[in-house]
CSV table of C-alpha atoms and ligand atoms in Angstrom, one decimal:
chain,number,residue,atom,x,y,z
A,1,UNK,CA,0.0,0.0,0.0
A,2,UNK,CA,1.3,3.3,-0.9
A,3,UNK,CA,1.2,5.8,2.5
A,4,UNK,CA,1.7,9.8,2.2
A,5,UNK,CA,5.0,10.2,3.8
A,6,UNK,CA,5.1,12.7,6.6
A,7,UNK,CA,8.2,14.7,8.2
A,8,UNK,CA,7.3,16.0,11.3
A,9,UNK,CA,9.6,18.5,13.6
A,10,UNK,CA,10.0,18.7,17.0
A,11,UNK,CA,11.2,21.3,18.6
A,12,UNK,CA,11.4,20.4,22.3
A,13,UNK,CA,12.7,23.0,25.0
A,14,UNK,CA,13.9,25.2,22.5
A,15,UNK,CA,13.0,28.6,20.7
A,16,UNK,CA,11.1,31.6,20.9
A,17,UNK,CA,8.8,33.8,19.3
A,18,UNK,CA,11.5,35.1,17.0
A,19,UNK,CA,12.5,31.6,16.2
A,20,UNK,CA,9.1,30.9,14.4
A,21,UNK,CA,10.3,32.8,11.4
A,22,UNK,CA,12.1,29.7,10.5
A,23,UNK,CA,8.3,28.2,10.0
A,24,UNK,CA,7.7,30.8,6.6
A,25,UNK,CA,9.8,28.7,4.5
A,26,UNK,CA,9.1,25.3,5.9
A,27,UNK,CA,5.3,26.2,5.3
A,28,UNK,CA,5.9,26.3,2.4
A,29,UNK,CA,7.6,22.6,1.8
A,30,UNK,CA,5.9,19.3,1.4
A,31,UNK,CA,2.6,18.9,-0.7
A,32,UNK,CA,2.1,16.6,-3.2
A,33,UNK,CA,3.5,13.0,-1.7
A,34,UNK,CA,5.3,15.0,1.5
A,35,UNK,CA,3.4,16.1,4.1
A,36,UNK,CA,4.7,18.4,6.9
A,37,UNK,CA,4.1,19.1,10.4
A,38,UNK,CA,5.5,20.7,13.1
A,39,UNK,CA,5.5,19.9,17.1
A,40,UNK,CA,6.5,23.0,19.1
A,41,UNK,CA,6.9,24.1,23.0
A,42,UNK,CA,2.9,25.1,24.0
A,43,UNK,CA,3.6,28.4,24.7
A,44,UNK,CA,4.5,28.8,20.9
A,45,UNK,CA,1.7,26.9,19.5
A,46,UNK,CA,-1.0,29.8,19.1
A,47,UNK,CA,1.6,32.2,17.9
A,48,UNK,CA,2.7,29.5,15.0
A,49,UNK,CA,-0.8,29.5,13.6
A,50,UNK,CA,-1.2,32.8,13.1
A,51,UNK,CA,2.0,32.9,11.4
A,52,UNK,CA,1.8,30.1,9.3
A,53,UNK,CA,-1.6,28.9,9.1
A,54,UNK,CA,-1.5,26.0,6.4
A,55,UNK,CA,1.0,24.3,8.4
A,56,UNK,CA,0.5,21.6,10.4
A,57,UNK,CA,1.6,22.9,13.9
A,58,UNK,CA,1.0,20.3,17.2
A,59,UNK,CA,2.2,19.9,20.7
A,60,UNK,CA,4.8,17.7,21.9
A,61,UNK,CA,2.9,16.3,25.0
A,62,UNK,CA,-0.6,16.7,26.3
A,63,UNK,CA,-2.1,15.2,29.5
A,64,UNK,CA,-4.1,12.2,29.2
A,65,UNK,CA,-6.7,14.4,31.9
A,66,UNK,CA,-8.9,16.7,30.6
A,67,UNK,CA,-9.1,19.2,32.9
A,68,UNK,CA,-8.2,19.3,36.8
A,69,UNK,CA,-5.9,19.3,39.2
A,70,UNK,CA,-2.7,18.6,37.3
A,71,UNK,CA,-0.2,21.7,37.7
A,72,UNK,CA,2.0,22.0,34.5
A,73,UNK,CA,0.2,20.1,32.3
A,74,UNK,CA,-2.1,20.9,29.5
A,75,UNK,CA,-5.2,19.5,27.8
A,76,UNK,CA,-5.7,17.9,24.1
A,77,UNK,CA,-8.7,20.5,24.5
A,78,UNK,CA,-6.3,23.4,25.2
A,79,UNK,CA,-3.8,22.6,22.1
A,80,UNK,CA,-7.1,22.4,20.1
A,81,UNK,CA,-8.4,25.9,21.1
A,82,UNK,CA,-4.5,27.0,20.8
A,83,UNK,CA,-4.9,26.2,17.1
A,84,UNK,CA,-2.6,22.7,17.4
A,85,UNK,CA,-4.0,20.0,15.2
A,86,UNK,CA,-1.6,16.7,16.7
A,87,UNK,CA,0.6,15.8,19.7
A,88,UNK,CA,3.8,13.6,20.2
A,89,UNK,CA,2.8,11.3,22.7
A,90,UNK,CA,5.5,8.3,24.3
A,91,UNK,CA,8.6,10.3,23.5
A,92,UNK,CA,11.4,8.7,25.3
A,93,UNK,CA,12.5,11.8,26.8
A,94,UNK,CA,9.3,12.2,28.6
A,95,UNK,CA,9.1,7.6,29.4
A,96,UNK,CA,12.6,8.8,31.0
A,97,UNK,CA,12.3,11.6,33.1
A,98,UNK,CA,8.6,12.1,33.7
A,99,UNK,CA,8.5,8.4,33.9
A,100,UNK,CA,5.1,7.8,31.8
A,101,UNK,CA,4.1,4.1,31.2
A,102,UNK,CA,2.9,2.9,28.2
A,103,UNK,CA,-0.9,3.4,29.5
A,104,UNK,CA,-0.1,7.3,30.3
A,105,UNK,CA,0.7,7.5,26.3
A,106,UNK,CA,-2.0,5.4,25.7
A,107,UNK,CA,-4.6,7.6,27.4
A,108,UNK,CA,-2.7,10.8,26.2
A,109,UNK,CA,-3.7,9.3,22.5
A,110,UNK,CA,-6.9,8.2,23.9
A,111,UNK,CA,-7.4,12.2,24.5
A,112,UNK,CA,-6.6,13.5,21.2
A,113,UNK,CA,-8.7,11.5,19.6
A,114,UNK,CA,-11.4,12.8,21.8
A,115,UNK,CA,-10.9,16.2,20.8
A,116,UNK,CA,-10.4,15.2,17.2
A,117,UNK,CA,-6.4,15.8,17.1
A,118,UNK,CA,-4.2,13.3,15.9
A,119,UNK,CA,-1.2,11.7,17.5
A,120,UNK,CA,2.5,10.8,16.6
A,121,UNK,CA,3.0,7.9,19.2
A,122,UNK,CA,6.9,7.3,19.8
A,123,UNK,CA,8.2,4.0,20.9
A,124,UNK,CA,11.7,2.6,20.9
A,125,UNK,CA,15.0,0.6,22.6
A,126,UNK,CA,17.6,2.0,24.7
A,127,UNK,CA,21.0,0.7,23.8
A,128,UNK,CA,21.1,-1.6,26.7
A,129,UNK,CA,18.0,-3.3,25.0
A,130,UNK,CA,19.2,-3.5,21.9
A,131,UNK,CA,22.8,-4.7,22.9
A,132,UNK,CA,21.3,-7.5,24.6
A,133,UNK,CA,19.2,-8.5,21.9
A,134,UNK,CA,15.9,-7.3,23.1
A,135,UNK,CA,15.0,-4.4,20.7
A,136,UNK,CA,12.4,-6.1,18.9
A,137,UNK,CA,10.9,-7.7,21.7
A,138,UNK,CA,10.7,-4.0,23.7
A,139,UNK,CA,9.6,-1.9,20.5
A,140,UNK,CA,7.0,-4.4,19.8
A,141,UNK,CA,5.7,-4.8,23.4
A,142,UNK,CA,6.1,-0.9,23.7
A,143,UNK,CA,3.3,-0.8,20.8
A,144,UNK,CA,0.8,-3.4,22.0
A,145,UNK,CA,0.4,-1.6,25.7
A,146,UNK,CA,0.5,2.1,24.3
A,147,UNK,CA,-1.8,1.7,21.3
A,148,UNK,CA,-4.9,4.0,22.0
A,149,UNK,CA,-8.5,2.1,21.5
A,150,UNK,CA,-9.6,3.1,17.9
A,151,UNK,CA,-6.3,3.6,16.9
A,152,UNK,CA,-6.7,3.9,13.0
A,153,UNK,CA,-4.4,5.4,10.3
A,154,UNK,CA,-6.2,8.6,9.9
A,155,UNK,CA,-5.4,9.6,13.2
A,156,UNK,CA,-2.2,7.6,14.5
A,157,UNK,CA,1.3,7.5,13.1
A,158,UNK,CA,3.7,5.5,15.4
A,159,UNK,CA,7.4,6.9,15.3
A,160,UNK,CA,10.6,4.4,15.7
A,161,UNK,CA,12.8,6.1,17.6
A,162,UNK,CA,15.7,4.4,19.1
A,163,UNK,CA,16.7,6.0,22.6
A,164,UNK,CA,20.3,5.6,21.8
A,165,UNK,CA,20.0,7.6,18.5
A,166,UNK,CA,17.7,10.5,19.8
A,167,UNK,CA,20.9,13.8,19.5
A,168,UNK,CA,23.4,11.6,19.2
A,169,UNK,CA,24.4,11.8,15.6
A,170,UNK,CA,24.2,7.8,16.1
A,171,UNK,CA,21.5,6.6,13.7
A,172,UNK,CA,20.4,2.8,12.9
A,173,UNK,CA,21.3,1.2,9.8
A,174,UNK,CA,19.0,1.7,7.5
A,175,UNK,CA,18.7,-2.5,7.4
A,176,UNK,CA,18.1,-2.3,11.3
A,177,UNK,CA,15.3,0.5,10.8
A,178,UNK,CA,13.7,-1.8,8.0
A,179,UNK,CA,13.3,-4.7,10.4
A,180,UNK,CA,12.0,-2.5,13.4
A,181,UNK,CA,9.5,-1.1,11.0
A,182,UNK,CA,8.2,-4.3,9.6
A,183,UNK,CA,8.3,-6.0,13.8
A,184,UNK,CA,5.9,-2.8,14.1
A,185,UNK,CA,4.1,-3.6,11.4
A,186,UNK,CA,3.2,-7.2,12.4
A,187,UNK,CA,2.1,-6.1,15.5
A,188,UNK,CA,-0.1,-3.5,14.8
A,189,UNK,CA,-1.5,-5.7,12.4
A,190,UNK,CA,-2.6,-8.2,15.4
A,191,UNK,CA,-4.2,-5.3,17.2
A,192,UNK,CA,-6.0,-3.6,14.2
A,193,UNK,CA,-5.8,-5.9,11.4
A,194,UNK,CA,-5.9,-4.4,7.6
A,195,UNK,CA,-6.0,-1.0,9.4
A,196,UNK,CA,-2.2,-1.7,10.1
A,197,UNK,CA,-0.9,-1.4,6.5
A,198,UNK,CA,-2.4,2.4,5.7
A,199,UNK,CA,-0.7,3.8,9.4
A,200,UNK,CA,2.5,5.3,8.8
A,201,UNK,CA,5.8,4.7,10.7
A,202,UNK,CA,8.1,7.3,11.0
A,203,UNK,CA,11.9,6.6,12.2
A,204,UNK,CA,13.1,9.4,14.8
A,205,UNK,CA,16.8,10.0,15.7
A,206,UNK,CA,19.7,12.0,14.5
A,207,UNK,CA,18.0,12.8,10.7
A,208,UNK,CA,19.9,15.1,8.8
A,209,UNK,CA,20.2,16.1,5.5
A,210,UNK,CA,23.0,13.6,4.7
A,211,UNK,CA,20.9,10.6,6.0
A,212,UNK,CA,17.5,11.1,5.1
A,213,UNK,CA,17.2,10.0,1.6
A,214,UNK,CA,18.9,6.6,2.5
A,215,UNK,CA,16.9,6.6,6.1
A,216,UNK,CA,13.5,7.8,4.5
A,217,UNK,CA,13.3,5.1,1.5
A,218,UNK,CA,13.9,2.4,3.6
A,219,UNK,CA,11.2,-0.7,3.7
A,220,UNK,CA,8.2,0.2,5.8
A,221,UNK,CA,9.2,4.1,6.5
A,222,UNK,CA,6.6,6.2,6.1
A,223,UNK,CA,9.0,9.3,7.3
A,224,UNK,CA,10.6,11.4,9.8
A,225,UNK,CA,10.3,12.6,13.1
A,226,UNK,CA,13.1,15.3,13.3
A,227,UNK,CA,14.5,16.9,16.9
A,228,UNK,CA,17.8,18.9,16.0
A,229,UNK,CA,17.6,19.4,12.6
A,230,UNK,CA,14.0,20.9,12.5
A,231,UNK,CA,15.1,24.2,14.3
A,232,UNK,CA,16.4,26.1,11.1
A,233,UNK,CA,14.5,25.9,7.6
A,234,UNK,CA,18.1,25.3,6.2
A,235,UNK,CA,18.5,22.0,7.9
A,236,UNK,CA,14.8,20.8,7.9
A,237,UNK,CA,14.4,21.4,3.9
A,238,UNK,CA,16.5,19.1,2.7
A,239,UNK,CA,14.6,16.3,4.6
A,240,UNK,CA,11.2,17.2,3.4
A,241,UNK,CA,13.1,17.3,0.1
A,242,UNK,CA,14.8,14.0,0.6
A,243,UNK,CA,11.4,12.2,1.7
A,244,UNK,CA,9.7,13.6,-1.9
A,245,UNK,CA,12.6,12.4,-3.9
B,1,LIG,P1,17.0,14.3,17.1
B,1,LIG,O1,15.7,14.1,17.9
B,1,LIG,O2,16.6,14.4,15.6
B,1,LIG,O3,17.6,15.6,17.6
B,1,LIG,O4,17.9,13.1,17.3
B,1,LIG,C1,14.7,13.2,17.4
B,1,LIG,C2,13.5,13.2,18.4
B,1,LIG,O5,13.8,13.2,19.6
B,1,LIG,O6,12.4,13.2,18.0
């Protein structure tokens, strides 16, 4: 089956109001067989679409809650009245140091759905993991207890990203990401059947514009999700380019 590729950014703990300039020119990228999103701090979110309102701009966390007593946090409902269209939910830095389990990302998927935003749902090995031989087996088990109920492909991509690889400048082999991607694939197809060869799997960790071509065409990757390199249009282009080529 032929799936749209997507290259989504993520900005994390970085930039400000001045840095959304960088979003005029990466507006303007993707169409055609690339789409283009782009997951920024909340505080930035409302100010993004204004700016650049065709694209794509989502949140890279949002409570599973929601409403209520959770200081810090914020609602799929409140990125939705911000303007945000998606979330990252499951990225490893937050499974590390906020230490959310694979049913916090599921409910935090759960609640975008509810407020009809969609979700880029990260899952993948620490190096420990995959140095004893376990990558598979954690990647795969990491997708069976976070995949929301209804997941479906118009709503849910699921992102590869290998801890190890996340700012590193290490990235997988593009064999290695083939074989993570299809592992996903078979197990999303036990928990959603047919529905499991239309979702997208994007590979996250250390993309640049000198890996992404070989990276992006790989069996079974449907795309990007891109930390570092999404900060500046100069670095994030060539992906988006790279994915369409
Ligand atoms: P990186 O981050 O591209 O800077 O390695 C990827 C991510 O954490 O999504």
């Amino acid at each position: 089956m032929r799936r749209r590729k997507l290259v989504a950014g993520n900005w994390k703990m970085n930039g400000n109001l001045a840095s959304l300039a960088a979003l005029d020119a990466i507006a303007k990228a993707g169409g055609g067989d690339v789409g283009v999103a782009m997951a920024l701090p909340a505080t930035l979110i409302a100010a993004a679409v204004a700016r650049v309102p065709l694209l794509p701009i989502g949140a890279e966390d949002v409570a599973a809650a929601d409403s209520g007593a959770f200081t810090g946090c914020v609602s799929a409902a409140m990125v939705k009245e911000a303007g945000g269209r998606f979330s990252i939910v499951g990225h490893s830095e937050r499974r590390a140091h906020q230490h959310e389990s694979d049913a916090d990302v599921r409910g935090k998927a759960e609640a975008l759905h509810r407020h009809g935003l969609w979700a880029i749902l990260c899952v993948g090995e620490t190096l420990a993991e995959r140095n004893s031989g376990r990558a598979e087996a954690v990647v795969t088990a990491q997708v069976a207890a976070s995949l929301p109920d209804g997941a479906a492909a118009d709503w849910l991509c699921i992102a590869y990203e290998p801890v190890w690889a996340i700012g590193t400048g290490r990235t997988a082999s593009a064999a290695d990401v083939a074989a993570m991607h299809a592992a996903i694939r078979a197990q999303l197809r036990k928990a959603i059947g047919d529905e499991a060869e239309a979702m997208r799997i994007l590979y996250g960790g250390s993309v640049n514009a000198e890996n992404a071509a070989e990276l992006l065409h790989a069996s079974d990757v449907d795309g990007a999700l891109v930390g570092g390199a999404s900060l500046t249009a100069a670095k994030f282009l060539p992906i988006v380019a790279a994915a369409a080529a």
